[in-house]
Structures are given as C-alpha cells and as structure tokens.
C-alpha cells in the first residue's frame, strides 16, 4: 500500500493501515490502548474478521462512554499491569493519539511487548516532535495551550473532544530516535512512517503561510526530526 507523506494521508490511511496489519498478520486477539469514548474499530470490521477486541483506557469514565459491544479494560498502559493481565495473549495492539499523553513511553512499550504474543505487532499513531505546534504544546502550561486549542478548534472541550496533557516521550518520526529504544525492550523489527504538516494555525493568517512553507520545506528535505505525525510499528 502506497501512503502519502502529508498529515492528511496519515489520518486517511490509518484505517486501511490498521486493518491491513490485522489482516496480513492474521491477528485475532486485538487490544486498543486508550480507545476512550471513541474506540477505533467498527462493529462490522470486528465481526467480519472474527476479532476478539478489548478496548483499554486509563480513565474509567471515558471507557463508560464507549459502546458495550466489546471487552473493556481500565488500566494505565505506562503503569504496573493489572494482576489478571493476560501476558503474551494479544496478536495486535494499537493506539491512536495516546502515546503523546504517556509520561514514560518506554514503560508503555515494554508493557505492550509483554502483552503481545511472540510475533505480535504493536502500532502507535502519534503526533511528533519537533513539529512546531506540538513543541509549543509541550512547552506551554496546560491551561494556556488548552485555551489556544479551543480558539483554533471549538470542538476541543471536555464534553466533545477533551484535551489531555501531552509529554511526547518517544513520539518521534525519525526512526533513529525510536528504533534503538524499542530494540532494547526486545522488539525485533521497527518501522516508523513520518507525516508532514498539521491542521493547526488556520485562524492566524500570516502564521498559517509560514507554517505551510515550513511544512513543505521539511517534507521536501525529508527532515523527519520536524515531521508532525508518525506510525510507529514494532514486531515482537
Ligand atoms: C486524545 S484521546 C484519544 C482517544 C482515542 N484513541 C481517539 O483517537 O479518539 C487520548 C486517550 O488516551 C487515554 N490515555 C491517556 N493516558 C493513558 C494511559 N497511560 N493508559 C491508557 N490510556 C491512556 C486518555 O484517557 C484518552 O482517552
């Protein structure tokens, strides 16, 4: 599958990429980490593949807002795994826009490694450093960055799409910054696909053009340290 390198492609191709990985690896037992109130897979996608899906989140209230059509499991992916966690049982573990909120990404990836069956695949879709809007988000006090985001995107409020504090630990589109850390945990293969540009800045006209020019330049140069999103894929 050919995936574009712009941020829109990252969003658009996420579903075919996740389903493609599930299908091509023959995964049956699947865990979504941080699925919250909007779990990613749809009922027909789960049923037609005969998947055993578990949706995780660290916030019980978020999980309660999710449909009751699959198993739910409330725990911190970067904490100590629950006593009843079935180690080595999942074929595919994925997350969308979750790992940037995790303070200790090494611990989170290590838990994923332990939860995966041998040969199983972990997948994280993350916003990445040193993309300027995410660098701004990381450097700015939460109250201020939440206020700015609400100005840019009025949907970003607690009742609709809440904003969670972000740390961006190991959220990098440059494989050199990620692969050695995942290899230390034990992952055999790591692939990082970068995406360039973000939908942020649209309300600030001058900044919008500067940001677009910056994104086009870093994409043309394939300067992955300044990419904005990545698919991080690791096989146990
Ligand atoms: C930005 S939301 C994304 C929700 C969903 N994945 C989506 O794409 O719509 C981040 C989610 O990750 C959850 N989360 C944050 N830290 C977590 C952790 N350490 N373990 C599990 N879930 C976590 C939050 O509670 C929240 O539901």
CSV table of C-alpha atoms and ligand atoms in Angstrom, one decimal:
chain,number,residue,atom,x,y,z
A,1,UNK,CA,0.0,0.0,0.0
A,2,UNK,CA,1.4,3.4,-1.0
A,3,UNK,CA,0.9,6.0,1.7
A,4,UNK,CA,1.3,9.8,1.1
A,5,UNK,CA,3.6,11.8,3.4
A,6,UNK,CA,1.3,14.7,4.3
A,7,UNK,CA,-0.7,14.8,7.5
A,8,UNK,CA,-4.0,14.2,5.8
A,9,UNK,CA,-2.7,10.9,4.4
A,10,UNK,CA,-1.8,9.9,7.9
A,11,UNK,CA,-5.4,10.3,9.0
A,12,UNK,CA,-7.0,9.0,5.8
A,13,UNK,CA,-4.8,5.9,5.6
A,14,UNK,CA,-5.0,5.0,9.2
A,15,UNK,CA,-8.0,2.7,8.9
A,16,UNK,CA,-6.7,0.7,5.9
A,17,UNK,CA,-3.3,0.5,7.5
A,18,UNK,CA,-4.6,-0.9,10.8
A,19,UNK,CA,-7.0,-3.3,9.1
A,20,UNK,CA,-4.2,-4.2,6.6
A,21,UNK,CA,-1.9,-5.1,9.5
A,22,UNK,CA,-4.6,-7.1,11.2
A,23,UNK,CA,-5.4,-9.0,8.0
A,24,UNK,CA,-1.9,-9.6,6.8
A,25,UNK,CA,-0.7,-10.9,10.2
A,26,UNK,CA,-3.8,-13.0,10.8
A,27,UNK,CA,-4.4,-11.2,14.1
A,28,UNK,CA,-7.5,-12.4,16.1
A,29,UNK,CA,-6.9,-11.1,19.7
A,30,UNK,CA,-6.7,-7.3,19.4
A,31,UNK,CA,-6.2,-4.6,22.1
A,32,UNK,CA,-6.8,-0.9,21.5
A,33,UNK,CA,-4.9,1.2,24.1
A,34,UNK,CA,-6.5,4.5,25.1
A,35,UNK,CA,-9.6,3.9,23.0
A,36,UNK,CA,-11.6,6.1,25.4
A,37,UNK,CA,-15.0,7.1,24.4
A,38,UNK,CA,-14.3,6.7,20.6
A,39,UNK,CA,-12.9,3.2,20.0
A,40,UNK,CA,-11.4,2.9,16.6
A,41,UNK,CA,-12.7,-0.3,15.1
A,42,UNK,CA,-16.3,-0.5,13.9
A,43,UNK,CA,-18.6,-3.4,14.7
A,44,UNK,CA,-18.7,-4.7,11.1
A,45,UNK,CA,-14.9,-4.7,10.9
A,46,UNK,CA,-14.7,-6.7,14.1
A,47,UNK,CA,-17.4,-9.2,13.2
A,48,UNK,CA,-16.3,-9.9,9.6
A,49,UNK,CA,-12.8,-10.7,10.9
A,50,UNK,CA,-14.0,-12.6,14.0
A,51,UNK,CA,-11.8,-10.4,16.2
A,52,UNK,CA,-11.7,-10.6,20.0
A,53,UNK,CA,-11.4,-6.9,20.7
A,54,UNK,CA,-10.5,-5.4,24.1
A,55,UNK,CA,-10.6,-1.6,24.5
A,56,UNK,CA,-8.4,-0.1,27.2
A,57,UNK,CA,-8.3,3.3,28.8
A,58,UNK,CA,-6.7,4.7,32.0
A,59,UNK,CA,-9.9,6.8,32.6
A,60,UNK,CA,-12.9,4.7,33.7
A,61,UNK,CA,-15.3,7.5,32.8
A,62,UNK,CA,-14.0,7.6,29.2
A,63,UNK,CA,-14.5,3.8,28.8
A,64,UNK,CA,-18.0,4.1,30.2
A,65,UNK,CA,-18.9,6.4,27.3
A,66,UNK,CA,-17.7,3.8,24.8
A,67,UNK,CA,-20.3,1.3,23.3
A,68,UNK,CA,-20.6,-2.0,25.2
A,69,UNK,CA,-20.1,-4.2,22.2
A,70,UNK,CA,-16.6,-5.5,23.2
A,71,UNK,CA,-14.5,-6.2,26.3
A,72,UNK,CA,-13.2,-3.1,28.2
A,73,UNK,CA,-10.1,-3.0,30.5
A,74,UNK,CA,-9.2,0.0,32.6
A,75,UNK,CA,-5.5,0.3,33.4
A,76,UNK,CA,-2.5,2.6,32.8
A,77,UNK,CA,-0.5,1.4,29.8
A,78,UNK,CA,2.6,3.0,31.4
A,79,UNK,CA,2.0,1.6,34.9
A,80,UNK,CA,2.1,-1.8,36.5
A,81,UNK,CA,-0.1,-4.1,34.6
A,82,UNK,CA,-3.1,-5.5,36.4
A,83,UNK,CA,-2.7,-8.9,38.1
A,84,UNK,CA,-5.2,-10.5,35.8
A,85,UNK,CA,-3.5,-9.1,32.6
A,86,UNK,CA,-3.1,-11.9,30.1
A,87,UNK,CA,0.6,-11.7,29.1
A,88,UNK,CA,1.6,-12.9,25.7
A,89,UNK,CA,-2.0,-13.1,24.6
A,90,UNK,CA,-2.6,-10.3,22.0
A,91,UNK,CA,-1.7,-10.6,18.3
A,92,UNK,CA,-2.1,-6.9,17.6
A,93,UNK,CA,-2.0,-3.9,20.0
A,94,UNK,CA,-2.7,-0.4,18.6
A,95,UNK,CA,-3.3,3.1,19.7
A,96,UNK,CA,-4.4,6.4,18.1
A,97,UNK,CA,-3.3,9.7,19.6
A,98,UNK,CA,-2.5,8.2,23.0
A,99,UNK,CA,1.3,7.8,23.5
A,100,UNK,CA,1.9,11.5,23.5
A,101,UNK,CA,-0.1,11.6,26.8
A,102,UNK,CA,2.1,8.9,28.4
A,103,UNK,CA,4.9,10.2,30.7
A,104,UNK,CA,7.0,7.1,30.4
A,105,UNK,CA,6.7,5.7,26.9
A,106,UNK,CA,9.5,3.2,27.5
A,107,UNK,CA,7.3,1.6,30.2
A,108,UNK,CA,4.3,1.7,27.9
A,109,UNK,CA,6.1,0.0,25.0
A,110,UNK,CA,7.5,-2.5,27.5
A,111,UNK,CA,4.0,-3.4,28.7
A,112,UNK,CA,2.9,-3.7,25.1
A,113,UNK,CA,5.8,-6.1,24.5
A,114,UNK,CA,4.8,-8.2,27.4
A,115,UNK,CA,1.1,-8.3,26.4
A,116,UNK,CA,1.9,-9.3,22.8
A,117,UNK,CA,2.2,-12.9,21.7
A,118,UNK,CA,5.5,-13.9,20.0
A,119,UNK,CA,5.5,-12.3,16.5
A,120,UNK,CA,2.7,-9.9,17.6
A,121,UNK,CA,2.7,-6.3,16.3
A,122,UNK,CA,2.4,-3.1,18.3
A,123,UNK,CA,1.2,0.1,16.4
A,124,UNK,CA,1.0,3.7,17.6
A,125,UNK,CA,-0.2,6.7,15.7
A,126,UNK,CA,1.3,9.7,17.4
A,127,UNK,CA,1.9,13.5,16.9
A,128,UNK,CA,5.7,14.0,16.9
A,129,UNK,CA,8.4,16.4,18.0
A,130,UNK,CA,9.9,18.7,16.8
A,131,UNK,CA,6.9,19.8,14.9
A,132,UNK,CA,6.3,23.5,16.0
A,133,UNK,CA,2.7,23.2,17.2
A,134,UNK,CA,3.5,20.1,19.3
A,135,UNK,CA,6.7,21.7,20.6
A,136,UNK,CA,4.5,24.7,21.6
A,137,UNK,CA,2.0,22.4,23.3
A,138,UNK,CA,4.8,20.7,25.2
A,139,UNK,CA,6.5,23.9,26.3
A,140,UNK,CA,3.3,25.8,27.3
A,141,UNK,CA,1.4,25.5,30.5
A,142,UNK,CA,-1.6,23.2,30.0
A,143,UNK,CA,-4.2,26.0,30.8
A,144,UNK,CA,-2.8,28.2,28.1
A,145,UNK,CA,-2.4,25.5,25.4
A,146,UNK,CA,-5.9,24.3,26.1
A,147,UNK,CA,-7.2,27.8,25.7
A,148,UNK,CA,-5.3,28.3,22.4
A,149,UNK,CA,-6.6,24.9,21.1
A,150,UNK,CA,-10.2,25.8,21.9
A,151,UNK,CA,-9.8,29.0,19.9
A,152,UNK,CA,-8.5,27.1,16.9
A,153,UNK,CA,-10.9,24.2,17.2
A,154,UNK,CA,-14.1,24.9,19.2
A,155,UNK,CA,-14.9,21.1,19.4
A,156,UNK,CA,-11.9,20.7,21.8
A,157,UNK,CA,-13.9,20.8,25.1
A,158,UNK,CA,-14.5,18.2,27.8
A,159,UNK,CA,-18.0,17.2,26.6
A,160,UNK,CA,-17.0,16.7,23.0
A,161,UNK,CA,-13.3,16.0,22.4
A,162,UNK,CA,-11.4,16.6,25.6
A,163,UNK,CA,-7.7,17.7,25.6
A,164,UNK,CA,-5.3,15.6,27.7
A,165,UNK,CA,-1.9,16.8,28.9
A,166,UNK,CA,0.8,15.8,26.4
A,167,UNK,CA,4.5,14.9,27.0
A,168,UNK,CA,5.6,13.4,23.6
A,169,UNK,CA,8.0,11.0,25.2
A,170,UNK,CA,9.4,8.8,22.3
A,171,UNK,CA,7.0,10.5,19.9
A,172,UNK,CA,9.4,10.9,17.1
A,173,UNK,CA,9.1,10.4,13.4
A,174,UNK,CA,12.8,9.8,13.0
A,175,UNK,CA,13.4,6.0,13.3
A,176,UNK,CA,16.9,6.7,14.7
A,177,UNK,CA,15.3,8.2,17.8
A,178,UNK,CA,12.8,5.4,18.3
A,179,UNK,CA,14.0,2.1,17.0
A,180,UNK,CA,17.1,1.6,19.3
A,181,UNK,CA,14.8,2.2,22.4
A,182,UNK,CA,12.3,-0.3,21.2
A,183,UNK,CA,15.0,-2.8,20.2
A,184,UNK,CA,16.4,-2.5,23.8
A,185,UNK,CA,12.9,-3.7,25.0
A,186,UNK,CA,13.1,-6.7,22.7
A,187,UNK,CA,11.2,-5.7,19.6
A,188,UNK,CA,12.8,-7.4,16.6
A,189,UNK,CA,11.6,-5.1,13.8
A,190,UNK,CA,10.6,-1.4,14.0
A,191,UNK,CA,9.3,0.7,11.2
A,192,UNK,CA,8.5,4.5,11.5
A,193,UNK,CA,6.4,6.2,8.8
A,194,UNK,CA,6.6,10.1,9.0
A,195,UNK,CA,3.9,12.5,8.0
A,196,UNK,CA,4.4,16.2,7.5
A,197,UNK,CA,2.2,19.3,8.3
A,198,UNK,CA,-0.6,19.8,10.8
A,199,UNK,CA,-4.1,21.3,10.6
A,200,UNK,CA,-3.2,23.8,13.3
A,201,UNK,CA,-2.7,27.6,12.7
A,202,UNK,CA,-5.7,28.1,10.4
A,203,UNK,CA,-7.0,31.1,12.4
A,204,UNK,CA,-3.8,33.1,12.2
A,205,UNK,CA,-3.3,34.2,8.6
A,206,UNK,CA,0.4,35.1,8.5
A,207,UNK,CA,1.4,32.2,10.8
A,208,UNK,CA,-0.6,29.9,8.6
A,209,UNK,CA,1.5,30.7,5.5
A,210,UNK,CA,4.8,30.5,7.4
A,211,UNK,CA,3.7,27.1,8.8
A,212,UNK,CA,2.7,25.8,5.4
A,213,UNK,CA,6.1,26.9,3.9
A,214,UNK,CA,7.9,25.3,6.8
A,215,UNK,CA,6.0,22.0,6.4
A,216,UNK,CA,6.5,21.9,2.6
A,217,UNK,CA,10.3,22.5,3.1
A,218,UNK,CA,10.8,19.9,5.7
A,219,UNK,CA,8.8,17.4,3.7
A,220,UNK,CA,10.8,18.1,0.5
A,221,UNK,CA,14.0,17.7,2.6
A,222,UNK,CA,12.6,14.6,4.3
A,223,UNK,CA,13.7,16.2,7.5
A,224,UNK,CA,12.0,13.7,9.8
A,225,UNK,CA,13.0,15.5,13.0
A,226,UNK,CA,10.4,18.1,12.1
A,227,UNK,CA,7.6,15.8,10.8
A,228,UNK,CA,4.3,16.2,12.6
A,229,UNK,CA,2.9,12.6,12.9
A,230,UNK,CA,4.1,9.1,12.7
A,231,UNK,CA,3.0,5.5,12.5
A,232,UNK,CA,5.3,3.5,14.8
A,233,UNK,CA,5.1,-0.2,14.1
A,234,UNK,CA,7.1,-2.8,16.1
A,235,UNK,CA,7.1,-6.6,15.9
A,236,UNK,CA,7.9,-8.7,19.0
B,1,LIG,C1,-6.6,12.1,22.7
B,1,LIG,S1,-7.5,10.8,23.5
B,1,LIG,C2,-7.6,9.7,22.1
B,1,LIG,C3,-8.8,8.8,22.2
B,1,LIG,C4,-9.0,7.8,21.0
B,1,LIG,N1,-7.8,6.9,20.9
B,1,LIG,C5,-9.2,8.6,19.8
B,1,LIG,O1,-8.3,8.6,18.9
B,1,LIG,O2,-10.2,9.2,19.7
B,1,LIG,C6,-6.3,10.0,24.5
B,1,LIG,C7,-6.9,8.9,25.3
B,1,LIG,O3,-5.8,8.2,25.9
B,1,LIG,C8,-6.1,7.8,27.2
B,1,LIG,N2,-4.9,7.7,27.9
B,1,LIG,C9,-4.0,8.6,28.3
B,1,LIG,N3,-3.0,8.1,29.0
B,1,LIG,C10,-3.2,6.8,29.1
B,1,LIG,C11,-2.5,5.7,29.7
B,1,LIG,N4,-1.4,5.9,30.4
B,1,LIG,N5,-3.0,4.4,29.6
B,1,LIG,C12,-4.2,4.2,28.9
B,1,LIG,N6,-4.9,5.2,28.3
B,1,LIG,C13,-4.4,6.5,28.4
B,1,LIG,C14,-7.0,9.0,27.6
B,1,LIG,O4,-7.8,8.7,28.8
B,1,LIG,C15,-7.8,9.3,26.4
B,1,LIG,O5,-9.0,8.5,26.3
